[in-house]
Amino acid sequence: MTTDGPVTAELEAAADRAESRRGLFLALPSYIYLLFLFALPLLIIGVYSFASRSRTGMPKLEGWNLDSITKLFTDDLIRSIFARSLIVAVLTTVFCLLVGYPFAYYIATRSEKMRNILLVFVMIPFWTNFLVRTYAWRVLLGEDGLITALGRFLNLWDSMLFTLPAVYIGLVYGFLPFMVLPLYASIERLDWSLVEAARDLYASGWVAFRKVTLPLTKQGIIAGSILVFIPSLGAYVTPDILGGAKTTLIGNYVVNQFLTARNWPLGSSLSMAIMMVMLVATVFYFRSGAKTL
Amino acid sequence: MTTRNGSALTRRLDRILKGHAWFVYLFFYLPILVLIVFSFNESRFFTWEALSLRWYRQMFANDNLMAALWASLQVAAISTVISTVLGTAAALALERYKRWLGKRTFDALLYLPVIIPDVTMAAMLLVFFTSLGQQLSITTIVLSHIAFNISFVSIVVRARLANLDPALEEAAADLYAGRWQAFRRITLPLIMPGVLGGALLALTLSLDDVVITQFVKGPDTLPTFVFGLIKRGVTPEINAVSTLMLTASVVLVLSSLALQRRN
């Protein structure tokens, strides 16, 4: 054994190299694919943010400038749209959390059989076509929709279609499952003996919840919040179908820049800006101790 | 579980939670049910007239809609197959091989399509195809769908691989199974539920996507076509298409649950 030490080391190194080659070889097709159809396009709109706009709206690869980027911070319209989108995304996240937490708590504290059944009924909307689910609210909130009829009957509200409340309803409806599933996972994992210990030490139900349950399910709260916040901030379909001209969000504005106004440099810098906010949110998420999405 | 000391207060709290849960389920399902019910209504308006399949007949007679449906199915099938193969290979490379050149970069690159907002991804793919001088067509839709689906497939397969005991594959190797043989006989059957789960997710995402497709489309897919219809107004025909899409989603969820159940 003593004499063949170096030989073994060499063999191991060779095995390591072979291992490394195989790993790379397996990843290579998707690696190349994502470099070409993801990294490169991302780089291109990064570069286009500095381009100037030609008469057709296409970026000119000359006359590099910071116009579209400074516009993000100085243009009143863009600033107000950005601010509105941030508020909408934050409030949607808060609403989902307020509705989703007691809901997930209820499911997680049922018997195992009941839990599975209740969960399936959360999974169905989760997997259901987003466009169709948003469209359903257009029907309900419209002039002769059920919710409008109810509001008129109660004398509380009229048709909410094309207003901000309709956008909120649509977003909460669309993204609530993203909040419920991680919350459920963290509450279900909770060690209930800790809550009982707190109760035994004469903590009231509320104090036990605030000091034990809530901190122990922090992971789920953060995961759910990020999963709701990210798509809410970039939302385009929901405000487009349920909102009106006064409820334009940043997602709609970006789409307009590309498909209607044809100002690609501005559209590029706007989409980079949204991307940056997402990256910050995601880094924050992983910092909080999460391993996966 | 929580209500060990069944005081009146905890019991009342439990009732409130239960009421809240019912309310949330109503919130989830009422809109969907209304759509389904009115898709079978004879009337053009949202007042009940009579049971009828009128809107379904109209839907199947609409050539543009059928063309969009066909395009959707083609895009979904091709992009699912390719992204499932690529995503599974990527998952294996990341979970089963400790070190290789560029692994960390690849890992990060694979996560980005999941967290990037739809509008950003849509914009950059449009800009990319246009700057290459590539005509927008069904091909550009497929290429774009693969770009986001690889990541989702790999996440699902990785979760499955992480829960697998590598000793099983090592045992196969000890018994002189070749690499390919060990993969085909041992690893692949074991990760199959993950691979199929990933494929179902890819299929669903591809059939659902509106934003990215709208940017890079040549012909309409079903969601972009329906999106266009919705923007023009509410019609019972859209209810019928929606019901069809809902049914497809429910079938997909139930099959994915059945897959999980089997293991």
PDB file of N, CA and C in Angstrom, chain B residues 195-256:
ATOM      1  N   VAL B 195     -39.098  13.305 -13.558  1.00  0.00           N
ATOM      2  CA  VAL B 195     -39.007  13.694 -14.976  1.00  0.00           C
ATOM      3  C   VAL B 195     -40.397  13.957 -15.539  1.00  0.00           C
ATOM      4  N   LEU B 196     -41.345  13.054 -15.240  1.00  0.00           N
ATOM      5  CA  LEU B 196     -42.708  13.243 -15.740  1.00  0.00           C
ATOM      6  C   LEU B 196     -43.364  14.468 -15.105  1.00  0.00           C
ATOM      7  N   GLY B 197     -43.097  14.664 -13.804  1.00  0.00           N
ATOM      8  CA  GLY B 197     -43.630  15.844 -13.122  1.00  0.00           C
ATOM      9  C   GLY B 197     -43.107  17.115 -13.770  1.00  0.00           C
ATOM     10  N   GLY B 198     -41.805  17.124 -14.065  1.00  0.00           N
ATOM     11  CA  GLY B 198     -41.196  18.273 -14.733  1.00  0.00           C
ATOM     12  C   GLY B 198     -41.804  18.491 -16.111  1.00  0.00           C
ATOM     13  N   ALA B 199     -42.024  17.377 -16.829  1.00  0.00           N
ATOM     14  CA  ALA B 199     -42.597  17.479 -18.174  1.00  0.00           C
ATOM     15  C   ALA B 199     -44.014  18.055 -18.106  1.00  0.00           C
ATOM     16  N   LEU B 200     -44.800  17.621 -17.115  1.00  0.00           N
ATOM     17  CA  LEU B 200     -46.165  18.143 -16.965  1.00  0.00           C
ATOM     18  C   LEU B 200     -46.150  19.632 -16.659  1.00  0.00           C
ATOM     19  N   LEU B 201     -45.196  20.035 -15.811  1.00  0.00           N
ATOM     20  CA  LEU B 201     -45.084  21.451 -15.481  1.00  0.00           C
ATOM     21  C   LEU B 201     -44.727  22.244 -16.738  1.00  0.00           C
ATOM     22  N   ALA B 202     -43.766  21.713 -17.510  1.00  0.00           N
ATOM     23  CA  ALA B 202     -43.359  22.387 -18.745  1.00  0.00           C
ATOM     24  C   ALA B 202     -44.541  22.504 -19.705  1.00  0.00           C
ATOM     25  N   LEU B 203     -45.310  21.422 -19.815  1.00  0.00           N
ATOM     26  CA  LEU B 203     -46.474  21.409 -20.693  1.00  0.00           C
ATOM     27  C   LEU B 203     -47.476  22.483 -20.265  1.00  0.00           C
ATOM     28  N   THR B 204     -47.746  22.530 -18.944  1.00  0.00           N
ATOM     29  CA  THR B 204     -48.690  23.515 -18.420  1.00  0.00           C
ATOM     30  C   THR B 204     -48.200  24.935 -18.680  1.00  0.00           C
ATOM     31  N   LEU B 205     -46.910  25.181 -18.378  1.00  0.00           N
ATOM     32  CA  LEU B 205     -46.384  26.537 -18.543  1.00  0.00           C
ATOM     33  C   LEU B 205     -46.447  26.955 -20.011  1.00  0.00           C
ATOM     34  N   SER B 206     -46.137  26.005 -20.888  1.00  0.00           N
ATOM     35  CA  SER B 206     -46.157  26.319 -22.315  1.00  0.00           C
ATOM     36  C   SER B 206     -47.583  26.603 -22.792  1.00  0.00           C
ATOM     37  N   LEU B 207     -48.541  25.813 -22.323  1.00  0.00           N
ATOM     38  CA  LEU B 207     -49.933  26.009 -22.739  1.00  0.00           C
ATOM     39  C   LEU B 207     -50.529  27.284 -22.137  1.00  0.00           C
ATOM     40  N   ASP B 208     -49.932  27.780 -21.029  1.00  0.00           N
ATOM     41  CA  ASP B 208     -50.474  28.952 -20.339  1.00  0.00           C
ATOM     42  C   ASP B 208     -49.860  30.269 -20.766  1.00  0.00           C
ATOM     43  N   ASP B 209     -48.661  30.218 -21.312  1.00  0.00           N
ATOM     44  CA  ASP B 209     -47.919  31.461 -21.488  1.00  0.00           C
ATOM     45  C   ASP B 209     -48.579  32.433 -22.464  1.00  0.00           C
ATOM     46  N   VAL B 210     -48.745  33.669 -22.011  1.00  0.00           N
ATOM     47  CA  VAL B 210     -49.289  34.706 -22.868  1.00  0.00           C
ATOM     48  C   VAL B 210     -48.213  35.746 -23.192  1.00  0.00           C
ATOM     49  N   VAL B 211     -47.550  36.234 -22.138  1.00  0.00           N
ATOM     50  CA  VAL B 211     -46.722  37.425 -22.271  1.00  0.00           C
ATOM     51  C   VAL B 211     -45.548  37.195 -23.226  1.00  0.00           C
ATOM     52  N   ILE B 212     -44.770  36.143 -22.960  1.00  0.00           N
ATOM     53  CA  ILE B 212     -43.589  35.893 -23.785  1.00  0.00           C
ATOM     54  C   ILE B 212     -44.011  35.554 -25.218  1.00  0.00           C
ATOM     55  N   THR B 213     -45.040  34.694 -25.333  1.00  0.00           N
ATOM     56  CA  THR B 213     -45.511  34.312 -26.665  1.00  0.00           C
ATOM     57  C   THR B 213     -45.972  35.527 -27.460  1.00  0.00           C
ATOM     58  N   GLN B 214     -46.662  36.446 -26.778  1.00  0.00           N
ATOM     59  CA  GLN B 214     -47.181  37.610 -27.485  1.00  0.00           C
ATOM     60  C   GLN B 214     -46.065  38.441 -28.128  1.00  0.00           C
ATOM     61  N   PHE B 215     -44.906  38.441 -27.506  1.00  0.00           N
ATOM     62  CA  PHE B 215     -43.778  39.201 -28.040  1.00  0.00           C
ATOM     63  C   PHE B 215     -43.103  38.497 -29.215  1.00  0.00           C
ATOM     64  N   VAL B 216     -42.964  37.180 -29.130  1.00  0.00           N
ATOM     65  CA  VAL B 216     -42.134  36.477 -30.118  1.00  0.00           C
ATOM     66  C   VAL B 216     -42.947  35.680 -31.124  1.00  0.00           C
ATOM     67  N   LYS B 217     -44.263  35.902 -31.141  1.00  0.00           N
ATOM     68  CA  LYS B 217     -45.098  35.030 -31.959  1.00  0.00           C
ATOM     69  C   LYS B 217     -45.070  35.425 -33.432  1.00  0.00           C
ATOM     70  N   GLY B 218     -45.144  34.383 -34.225  1.00  0.00           N
ATOM     71  CA  GLY B 218     -45.585  34.537 -35.581  1.00  0.00           C
ATOM     72  C   GLY B 218     -47.086  34.330 -35.502  1.00  0.00           C
ATOM     73  N   PRO B 219     -47.555  33.064 -35.658  1.00  0.00           N
ATOM     74  CA  PRO B 219     -48.984  32.797 -35.541  1.00  0.00           C
ATOM     75  C   PRO B 219     -49.422  32.836 -34.072  1.00  0.00           C
ATOM     76  N   ASP B 220     -50.729  33.061 -33.860  1.00  0.00           N
ATOM     77  CA  ASP B 220     -51.276  33.052 -32.507  1.00  0.00           C
ATOM     78  C   ASP B 220     -51.246  31.661 -31.900  1.00  0.00           C
ATOM     79  N   THR B 221     -51.001  31.592 -30.569  1.00  0.00           N
ATOM     80  CA  THR B 221     -51.273  30.352 -29.847  1.00  0.00           C
ATOM     81  C   THR B 221     -52.634  30.547 -29.187  1.00  0.00           C
ATOM     82  N   LEU B 222     -53.176  29.501 -28.573  1.00  0.00           N
ATOM     83  CA  LEU B 222     -54.505  29.634 -27.972  1.00  0.00           C
ATOM     84  C   LEU B 222     -54.557  30.778 -26.942  1.00  0.00           C
ATOM     85  N   PRO B 223     -53.605  30.843 -25.981  1.00  0.00           N
ATOM     86  CA  PRO B 223     -53.686  31.948 -25.013  1.00  0.00           C
ATOM     87  C   PRO B 223     -53.589  33.337 -25.646  1.00  0.00           C
ATOM     88  N   THR B 224     -52.712  33.538 -26.619  1.00  0.00           N
ATOM     89  CA  THR B 224     -52.630  34.890 -27.192  1.00  0.00           C
ATOM     90  C   THR B 224     -53.884  35.211 -27.993  1.00  0.00           C
ATOM     91  N   PHE B 225     -54.455  34.201 -28.632  1.00  0.00           N
ATOM     92  CA  PHE B 225     -55.694  34.415 -29.377  1.00  0.00           C
ATOM     93  C   PHE B 225     -56.834  34.790 -28.419  1.00  0.00           C
ATOM     94  N   VAL B 226     -56.938  34.033 -27.326  1.00  0.00           N
ATOM     95  CA  VAL B 226     -57.991  34.303 -26.342  1.00  0.00           C
ATOM     96  C   VAL B 226     -57.777  35.665 -25.686  1.00  0.00           C
ATOM     97  N   PHE B 227     -56.521  35.990 -25.431  1.00  0.00           N
ATOM     98  CA  PHE B 227     -56.190  37.297 -24.850  1.00  0.00           C
ATOM     99  C   PHE B 227     -56.721  38.411 -25.749  1.00  0.00           C
ATOM    100  N   GLY B 228     -56.506  38.252 -27.045  1.00  0.00           N
ATOM    101  CA  GLY B 228     -57.020  39.223 -28.005  1.00  0.00           C
ATOM    102  C   GLY B 228     -58.538  39.324 -27.954  1.00  0.00           C
ATOM    103  N   LEU B 229     -59.198  38.162 -27.874  1.00  0.00           N
ATOM    104  CA  LEU B 229     -60.663  38.146 -27.790  1.00  0.00           C
ATOM    105  C   LEU B 229     -61.147  38.861 -26.535  1.00  0.00           C
ATOM    106  N   ILE B 230     -60.499  38.570 -25.406  1.00  0.00           N
ATOM    107  CA  ILE B 230     -60.926  39.152 -24.129  1.00  0.00           C
ATOM    108  C   ILE B 230     -60.824  40.670 -24.189  1.00  0.00           C
ATOM    109  N   LYS B 231     -59.750  41.158 -24.816  1.00  0.00           N
ATOM    110  CA  LYS B 231     -59.563  42.603 -24.850  1.00  0.00           C
ATOM    111  C   LYS B 231     -60.651  43.279 -25.677  1.00  0.00           C
ATOM    112  N   ARG B 232     -61.235  42.504 -26.602  1.00  0.00           N
ATOM    113  CA  ARG B 232     -62.317  43.078 -27.400  1.00  0.00           C
ATOM    114  C   ARG B 232     -63.661  42.990 -26.673  1.00  0.00           C
ATOM    115  N   GLY B 233     -63.733  42.183 -25.606  1.00  0.00           N
ATOM    116  CA  GLY B 233     -64.983  42.110 -24.858  1.00  0.00           C
ATOM    117  C   GLY B 233     -65.275  40.692 -24.414  1.00  0.00           C
ATOM    118  N   VAL B 234     -66.309  40.600 -23.569  1.00  0.00           N
ATOM    119  CA  VAL B 234     -66.667  39.310 -22.993  1.00  0.00           C
ATOM    120  C   VAL B 234     -67.717  38.634 -23.871  1.00  0.00           C
ATOM    121  N   THR B 235     -67.450  37.397 -24.300  1.00  0.00           N
ATOM    122  CA  THR B 235     -68.475  36.661 -25.055  1.00  0.00           C
ATOM    123  C   THR B 235     -68.569  35.241 -24.503  1.00  0.00           C
ATOM    124  N   PRO B 236     -69.738  34.617 -24.650  1.00  0.00           N
ATOM    125  CA  PRO B 236     -69.876  33.246 -24.145  1.00  0.00           C
ATOM    126  C   PRO B 236     -68.918  32.286 -24.841  1.00  0.00           C
ATOM    127  N   GLU B 237     -68.479  32.631 -26.059  1.00  0.00           N
ATOM    128  CA  GLU B 237     -67.543  31.770 -26.751  1.00  0.00           C
ATOM    129  C   GLU B 237     -66.229  31.670 -25.967  1.00  0.00           C
ATOM    130  N   ILE B 238     -65.812  32.801 -25.379  1.00  0.00           N
ATOM    131  CA  ILE B 238     -64.601  32.761 -24.553  1.00  0.00           C
ATOM    132  C   ILE B 238     -64.839  31.858 -23.343  1.00  0.00           C
ATOM    133  N   ASN B 239     -66.073  31.895 -22.801  1.00  0.00           N
ATOM    134  CA  ASN B 239     -66.381  31.000 -21.680  1.00  0.00           C
ATOM    135  C   ASN B 239     -66.174  29.550 -22.082  1.00  0.00           C
ATOM    136  N   ALA B 240     -66.595  29.214 -23.298  1.00  0.00           N
ATOM    137  CA  ALA B 240     -66.454  27.840 -23.759  1.00  0.00           C
ATOM    138  C   ALA B 240     -64.975  27.469 -23.903  1.00  0.00           C
ATOM    139  N   VAL B 241     -64.183  28.358 -24.528  1.00  0.00           N
ATOM    140  CA  VAL B 241     -62.740  28.090 -24.656  1.00  0.00           C
ATOM    141  C   VAL B 241     -62.121  27.960 -23.273  1.00  0.00           C
ATOM    142  N   SER B 242     -62.534  28.866 -22.361  1.00  0.00           N
ATOM    143  CA  SER B 242     -61.978  28.843 -21.009  1.00  0.00           C
ATOM    144  C   SER B 242     -62.274  27.518 -20.329  1.00  0.00           C
ATOM    145  N   THR B 243     -63.504  27.044 -20.484  1.00  0.00           N
ATOM    146  CA  THR B 243     -63.877  25.782 -19.859  1.00  0.00           C
ATOM    147  C   THR B 243     -63.009  24.648 -20.399  1.00  0.00           C
ATOM    148  N   LEU B 244     -62.749  24.702 -21.715  1.00  0.00           N
ATOM    149  CA  LEU B 244     -61.882  23.699 -22.331  1.00  0.00           C
ATOM    150  C   LEU B 244     -60.478  23.753 -21.724  1.00  0.00           C
ATOM    151  N   MET B 245     -59.943  24.975 -21.554  1.00  0.00           N
ATOM    152  CA  MET B 245     -58.607  25.130 -20.993  1.00  0.00           C
ATOM    153  C   MET B 245     -58.574  24.702 -19.528  1.00  0.00           C
ATOM    154  N   LEU B 246     -59.671  25.020 -18.792  1.00  0.00           N
ATOM    155  CA  LEU B 246     -59.760  24.613 -17.387  1.00  0.00           C
ATOM    156  C   LEU B 246     -59.724  23.095 -17.270  1.00  0.00           C
ATOM    157  N   THR B 247     -60.497  22.439 -18.134  1.00  0.00           N
ATOM    158  CA  THR B 247     -60.539  20.980 -18.091  1.00  0.00           C
ATOM    159  C   THR B 247     -59.141  20.412 -18.316  1.00  0.00           C
ATOM    160  N   ALA B 248     -58.426  20.994 -19.312  1.00  0.00           N
ATOM    161  CA  ALA B 248     -57.069  20.520 -19.582  1.00  0.00           C
ATOM    162  C   ALA B 248     -56.190  20.684 -18.342  1.00  0.00           C
ATOM    163  N   SER B 249     -56.301  21.837 -17.644  1.00  0.00           N
ATOM    164  CA  SER B 249     -55.468  22.051 -16.453  1.00  0.00           C
ATOM    165  C   SER B 249     -55.791  21.036 -15.374  1.00  0.00           C
ATOM    166  N   VAL B 250     -57.093  20.808 -15.157  1.00  0.00           N
ATOM    167  CA  VAL B 250     -57.482  19.881 -14.086  1.00  0.00           C
ATOM    168  C   VAL B 250     -56.943  18.479 -14.388  1.00  0.00           C
ATOM    169  N   VAL B 251     -57.028  18.064 -15.650  1.00  0.00           N
ATOM    170  CA  VAL B 251     -56.487  16.756 -16.036  1.00  0.00           C
ATOM    171  C   VAL B 251     -54.984  16.721 -15.734  1.00  0.00           C
ATOM    172  N   LEU B 252     -54.288  17.820 -16.059  1.00  0.00           N
ATOM    173  CA  LEU B 252     -52.846  17.868 -15.805  1.00  0.00           C
ATOM    174  C   LEU B 252     -52.521  17.798 -14.311  1.00  0.00           C
ATOM    175  N   VAL B 253     -53.281  18.542 -13.474  1.00  0.00           N
ATOM    176  CA  VAL B 253     -53.024  18.494 -12.021  1.00  0.00           C
ATOM    177  C   VAL B 253     -53.237  17.081 -11.510  1.00  0.00           C
ATOM    178  N   LEU B 254     -54.378  16.498 -11.899  1.00  0.00           N
ATOM    179  CA  LEU B 254     -54.703  15.185 -11.357  1.00  0.00           C
ATOM    180  C   LEU B 254     -53.656  14.166 -11.785  1.00  0.00           C
ATOM    181  N   SER B 255     -53.146  14.273 -13.043  1.00  0.00           N
ATOM    182  CA  SER B 255     -52.131  13.299 -13.434  1.00  0.00           C
ATOM    183  C   SER B 255     -50.837  13.532 -12.671  1.00  0.00           C
ATOM    184  N   SER B 256     -50.505  14.802 -12.394  1.00  0.00           N
ATOM    185  CA  SER B 256     -49.268  15.027 -11.648  1.00  0.00           C
ATOM    186  C   SER B 256     -49.406  14.520 -10.216  1.00  0.00           C
TER     187      SER B 256
END
